XYZ file of C-alpha atoms in Angstrom:
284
model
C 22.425 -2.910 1.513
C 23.293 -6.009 -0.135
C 23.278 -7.622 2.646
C 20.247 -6.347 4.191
C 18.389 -7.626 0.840
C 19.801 -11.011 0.960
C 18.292 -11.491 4.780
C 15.028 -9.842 3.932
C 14.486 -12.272 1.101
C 15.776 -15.319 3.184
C 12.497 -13.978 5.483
C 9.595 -13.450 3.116
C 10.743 -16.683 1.244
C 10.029 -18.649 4.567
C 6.989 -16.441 5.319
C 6.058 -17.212 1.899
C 6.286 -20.868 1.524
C 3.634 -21.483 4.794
C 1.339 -19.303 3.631
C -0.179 -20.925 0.234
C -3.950 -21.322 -0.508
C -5.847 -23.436 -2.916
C -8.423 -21.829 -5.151
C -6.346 -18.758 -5.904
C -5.708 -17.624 -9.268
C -1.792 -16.345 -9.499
C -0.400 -14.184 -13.080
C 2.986 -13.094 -12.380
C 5.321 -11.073 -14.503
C 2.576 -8.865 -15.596
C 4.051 -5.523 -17.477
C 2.326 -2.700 -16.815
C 5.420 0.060 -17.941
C 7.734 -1.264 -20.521
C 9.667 1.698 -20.121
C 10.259 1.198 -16.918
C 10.400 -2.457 -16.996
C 8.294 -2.165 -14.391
C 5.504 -5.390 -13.669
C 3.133 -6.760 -10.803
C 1.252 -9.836 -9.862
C -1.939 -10.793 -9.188
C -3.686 -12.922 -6.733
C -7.477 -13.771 -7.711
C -9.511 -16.226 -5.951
C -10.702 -18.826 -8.550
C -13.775 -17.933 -10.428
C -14.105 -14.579 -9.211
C -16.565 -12.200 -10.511
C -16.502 -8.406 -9.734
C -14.293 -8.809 -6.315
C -13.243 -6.034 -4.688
C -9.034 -5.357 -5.774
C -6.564 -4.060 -3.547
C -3.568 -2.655 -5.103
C -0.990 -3.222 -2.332
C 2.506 -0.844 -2.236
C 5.134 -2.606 -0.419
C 7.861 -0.732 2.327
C 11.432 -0.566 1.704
C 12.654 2.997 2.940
C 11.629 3.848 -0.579
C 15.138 2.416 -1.258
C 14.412 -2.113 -1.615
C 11.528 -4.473 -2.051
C 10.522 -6.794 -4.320
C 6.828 -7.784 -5.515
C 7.820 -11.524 -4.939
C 8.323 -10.779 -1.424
C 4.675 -9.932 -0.909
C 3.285 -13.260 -1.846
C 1.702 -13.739 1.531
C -0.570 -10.442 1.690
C -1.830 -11.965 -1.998
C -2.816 -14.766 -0.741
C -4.331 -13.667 2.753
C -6.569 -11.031 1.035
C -7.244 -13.562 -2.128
C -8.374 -16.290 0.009
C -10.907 -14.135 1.358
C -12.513 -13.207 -1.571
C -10.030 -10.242 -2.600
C -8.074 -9.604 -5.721
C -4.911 -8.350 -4.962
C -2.278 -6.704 -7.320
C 1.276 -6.306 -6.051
C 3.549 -3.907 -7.688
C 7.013 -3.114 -8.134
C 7.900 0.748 -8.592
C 11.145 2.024 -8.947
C 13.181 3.155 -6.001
C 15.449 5.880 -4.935
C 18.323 7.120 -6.010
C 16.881 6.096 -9.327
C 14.599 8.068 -8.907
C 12.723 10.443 -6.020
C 9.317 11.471 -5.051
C 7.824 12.429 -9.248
C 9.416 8.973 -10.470
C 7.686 6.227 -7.698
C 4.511 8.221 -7.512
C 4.029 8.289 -11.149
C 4.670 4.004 -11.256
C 1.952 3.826 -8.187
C -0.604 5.395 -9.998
C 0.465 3.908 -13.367
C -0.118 0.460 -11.550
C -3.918 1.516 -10.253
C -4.433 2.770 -13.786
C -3.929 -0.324 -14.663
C -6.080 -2.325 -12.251
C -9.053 0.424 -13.152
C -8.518 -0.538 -16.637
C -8.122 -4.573 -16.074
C -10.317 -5.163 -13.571
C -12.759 -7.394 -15.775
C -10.391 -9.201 -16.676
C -8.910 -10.055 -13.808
C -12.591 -10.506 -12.041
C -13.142 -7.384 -10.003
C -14.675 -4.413 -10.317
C -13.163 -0.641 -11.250
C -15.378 0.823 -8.644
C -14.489 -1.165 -6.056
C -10.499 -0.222 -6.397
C -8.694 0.096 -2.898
C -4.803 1.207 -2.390
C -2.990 -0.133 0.295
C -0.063 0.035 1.890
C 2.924 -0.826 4.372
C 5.461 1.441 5.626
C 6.877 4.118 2.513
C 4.212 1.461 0.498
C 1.542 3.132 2.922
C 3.238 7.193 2.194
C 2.378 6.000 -1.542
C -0.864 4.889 -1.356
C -1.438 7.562 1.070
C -0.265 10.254 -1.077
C -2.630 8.656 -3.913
C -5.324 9.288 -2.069
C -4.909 12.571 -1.244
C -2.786 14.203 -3.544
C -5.462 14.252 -7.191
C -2.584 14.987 -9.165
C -1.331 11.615 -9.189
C -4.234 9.590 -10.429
C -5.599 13.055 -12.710
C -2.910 12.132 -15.352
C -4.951 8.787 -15.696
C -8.376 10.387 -15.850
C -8.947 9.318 -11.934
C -9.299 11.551 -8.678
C -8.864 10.074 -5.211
C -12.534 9.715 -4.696
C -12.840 7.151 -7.437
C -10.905 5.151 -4.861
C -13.138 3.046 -2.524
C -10.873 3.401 -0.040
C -6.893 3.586 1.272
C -5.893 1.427 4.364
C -2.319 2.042 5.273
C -0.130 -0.161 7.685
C 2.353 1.951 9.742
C 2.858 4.449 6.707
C 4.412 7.430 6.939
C 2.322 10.259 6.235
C 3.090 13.715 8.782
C 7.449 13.467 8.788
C 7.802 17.384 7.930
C 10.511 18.585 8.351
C 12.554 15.511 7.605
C 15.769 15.085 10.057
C 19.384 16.226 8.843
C 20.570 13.514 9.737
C 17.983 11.276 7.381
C 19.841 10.783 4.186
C 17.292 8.788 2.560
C 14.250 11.127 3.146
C 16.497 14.277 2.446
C 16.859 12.723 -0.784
C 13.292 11.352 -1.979
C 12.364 14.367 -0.028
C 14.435 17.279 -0.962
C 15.963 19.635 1.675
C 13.382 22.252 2.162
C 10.269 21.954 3.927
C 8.379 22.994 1.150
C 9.703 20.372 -1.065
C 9.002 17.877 1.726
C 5.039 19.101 1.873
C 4.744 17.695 -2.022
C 5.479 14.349 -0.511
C 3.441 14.551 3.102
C -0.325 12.842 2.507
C -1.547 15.309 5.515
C -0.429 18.189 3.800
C -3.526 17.525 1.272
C -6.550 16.487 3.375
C -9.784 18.731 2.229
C -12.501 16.348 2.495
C -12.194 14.922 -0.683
C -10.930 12.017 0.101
C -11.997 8.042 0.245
C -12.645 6.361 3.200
C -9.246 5.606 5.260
C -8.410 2.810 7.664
C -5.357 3.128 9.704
C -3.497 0.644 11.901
C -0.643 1.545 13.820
C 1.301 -0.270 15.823
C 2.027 1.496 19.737
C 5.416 -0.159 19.616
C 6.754 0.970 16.016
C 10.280 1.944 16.445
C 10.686 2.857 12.903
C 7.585 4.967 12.055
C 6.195 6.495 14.823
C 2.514 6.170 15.825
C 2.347 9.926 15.731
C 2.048 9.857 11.699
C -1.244 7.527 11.887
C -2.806 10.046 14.492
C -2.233 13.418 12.732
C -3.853 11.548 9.284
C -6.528 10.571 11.304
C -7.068 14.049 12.931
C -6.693 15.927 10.141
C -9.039 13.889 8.048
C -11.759 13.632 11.026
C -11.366 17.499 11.234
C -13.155 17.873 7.499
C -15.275 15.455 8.426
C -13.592 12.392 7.076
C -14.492 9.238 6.832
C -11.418 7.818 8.848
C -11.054 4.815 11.171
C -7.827 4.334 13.560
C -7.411 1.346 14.951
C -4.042 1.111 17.721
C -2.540 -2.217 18.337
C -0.533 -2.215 21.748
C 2.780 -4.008 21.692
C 2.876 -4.266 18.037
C 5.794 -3.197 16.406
C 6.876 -2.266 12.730
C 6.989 -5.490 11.046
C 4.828 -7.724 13.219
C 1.548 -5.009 11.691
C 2.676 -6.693 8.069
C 3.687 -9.674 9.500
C 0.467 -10.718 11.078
C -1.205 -11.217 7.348
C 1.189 -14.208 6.983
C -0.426 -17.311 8.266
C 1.838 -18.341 10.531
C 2.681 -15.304 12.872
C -1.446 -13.936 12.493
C -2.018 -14.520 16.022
C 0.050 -11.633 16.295
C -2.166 -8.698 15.316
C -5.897 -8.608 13.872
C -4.452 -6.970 10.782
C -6.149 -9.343 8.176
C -9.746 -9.158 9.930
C -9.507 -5.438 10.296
C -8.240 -5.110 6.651
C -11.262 -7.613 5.484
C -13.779 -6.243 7.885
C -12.883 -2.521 6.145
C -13.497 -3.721 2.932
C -16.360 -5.495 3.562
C -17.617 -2.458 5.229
C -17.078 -0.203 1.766
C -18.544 -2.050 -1.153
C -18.983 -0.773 -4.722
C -19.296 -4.562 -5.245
C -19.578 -7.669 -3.358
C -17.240 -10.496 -3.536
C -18.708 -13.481 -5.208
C -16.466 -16.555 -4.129
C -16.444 -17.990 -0.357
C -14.340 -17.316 1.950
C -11.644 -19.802 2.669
C-alpha cells in the first residue's frame, strides 16, 4: 500500500505541475473538523463573486488519497469560472461507511456556510465525485440523512456529477475485502451504503460519465443510477465515453492528457446548464 501511494503521488505531482492557471485564488490547509484533523482547499478564480462551488470527493478504494493530489480538477473547474473545494475525509479501516460520510457532508456544510466568503453562492452548491469520491457524493445526494444533521436535504444541492462512481455493487463479492469492510457482510448493511438504493424523486439534477472501458468500476453502476432515477422522473443525464477507461475519465481534466475525454466540457456544460447563480469572472 505503501508503495502504491508513493507511485500515485509521483503521478498527480507530474499531472499537477502542467496544469497551473493564472488568476486563480488558492487557500490550502483549511480546517473544517479539528477533531478529525480533517482540512480542504480551495480553488477560486480571482475576483469571483457568487460562482457556482463544486465540492469535489476524490477515489481511493475508500482506503488512500490525498487533497493535494487533486490540484488539477481545482484548477480546470477554477479557470472556468468555478470554485472548487477539495477535501480530505478519513479512510477505512479508520473508519467505515458512518465515519467518511459524516466528513463529506461536514465538508459541504462547510462550503454552504462559507460560500461568501470564498465568492460563490450557497444555492449554487454541487458535489462531485471520482470513483468511491463519486459513491460519496452520490450517497449525499440521495441518502437526506447525511446532509439533515447540517440542516440540508439533497435538494438544496444544485446538482451531483459523478465520474465512474460506484453506486449499484449489492451484494459486494466475498472475495472484496475492502468493500466487505466499509460495507459490512450482509446485504442489508451494504443497501445503507448503495446511492440507488435511495432514489424517490427527490433528488438534484445528476450527470453521469462513464467510461465503456472501466476495468475497475463497471459501467453497469452509472446505468442502473441513471435508470432508476429516470424511472421517478429524474432529472438525470448519462453521457458514455467509448474506450475510456478508469483513470483516463479523471485524467482528462488535467491539461495535458484532456484530449482524452470531454470530461471538463461536459462537467462545465452541466453546470452551466443548472444555475442558482451565474459565474461572474471569464473564462480562461
Amino acid at each position: 500500500m505503501l508503495l502504491l501511494s508513493g507511485c500515485e503521488a509521483t503521478l498527480f505531482a507530474g499531472l499537477n505541475a502542467t496544469d497551473q492557471h493564472r488568476a486563480i485564488t488558492p487557500r490550502t490547509d483549511v480546517v473544517f473538523d479539528s477533531e478529525h484533523r480533517l482540512a480542504l482547499d480551495v480553488y477560486a478564480p480571482a475576483q469571483a463573486s457568487h460562482a457556482p462551488i463544486v465540492v469535489f470527493f476524490y477515489g481511493g478504494t475508500w482506503v488512500r488519497g490525498e487533497r493535494a493530489w487533486y490540484r488539477f480538477v481545482g484548477t480546470a473547474l477554477a479557470a472556468h469560472g468555478v470554485i472548487t473545494v477539495i477535501p480530505d475525509y478519513r479512510k477505512y479501516p479508520q473508519v467505515t461507511l458512518d465515519g467518511f460520510m459524516h466528513d463529506a457532508a461536514d465538508a459541504v456544510a462547510w462550503a454552504h456556510a462559507h460560500a461568501a466568503e470564498i465568492g460563490g453562492s450557497p444555492d449554487d452548491i454541487f458535489v462531485m465525485g471520482h470513483s468511491a469520491g463519486g459513491q460519496i457524493a452520490a450517497l449525499l445526494s440521495t441518502d437526506p440523512q447525511w446532509l439533515a444533521a447540517h440542516g440540508m436535504k439533497p435538494t438544496d444541492l444544485a446538482g451531483f456529477i459523478g465520474l465512474a462512481g460506484c453506486y449499484a455493487f449489492v451484494p459486494v463479492p466475498q472475495d472484496d475485502a475492502i468493500m466487505l469492510g466499509v460495507f459490512g457482510r450482509t446485504v442489508e448493511q451494504q443497501r445503507r451504503g448503495q446511492p440507488v438504493s435511495y432514489v424517490r424523486g427527490a433528488e438534484p439534477p445528476m450527470l453521469l460519465l462513464q467510461g465503456t472501458d472501466d476495468g475497475e468500476v463497471e459501467p453497469s453502476n452509472a446505468i442502473s443510477l441513471y435508470r432508476a432515477t429516470q424511472a421517478v422522473h429524474g432529472d438525470s443525464t448519462l453521457r458514455t465515453y467509448p474506450g475510456v477507461g478508469h483513470e483516463a475519465l479523471l485524467f482528462a481534466l488535467s491539461r495535458p492528457l484532456r484530449g482524452g475525454a470531454p470530461t471538463l466540457s461536459d462537467v462545465l456544460a452541466f453546470i452551466q446548464s443548472h444555475p442558482h447563480a451565474k459565474p461572474t469572472t471569464t473564462p480562461r
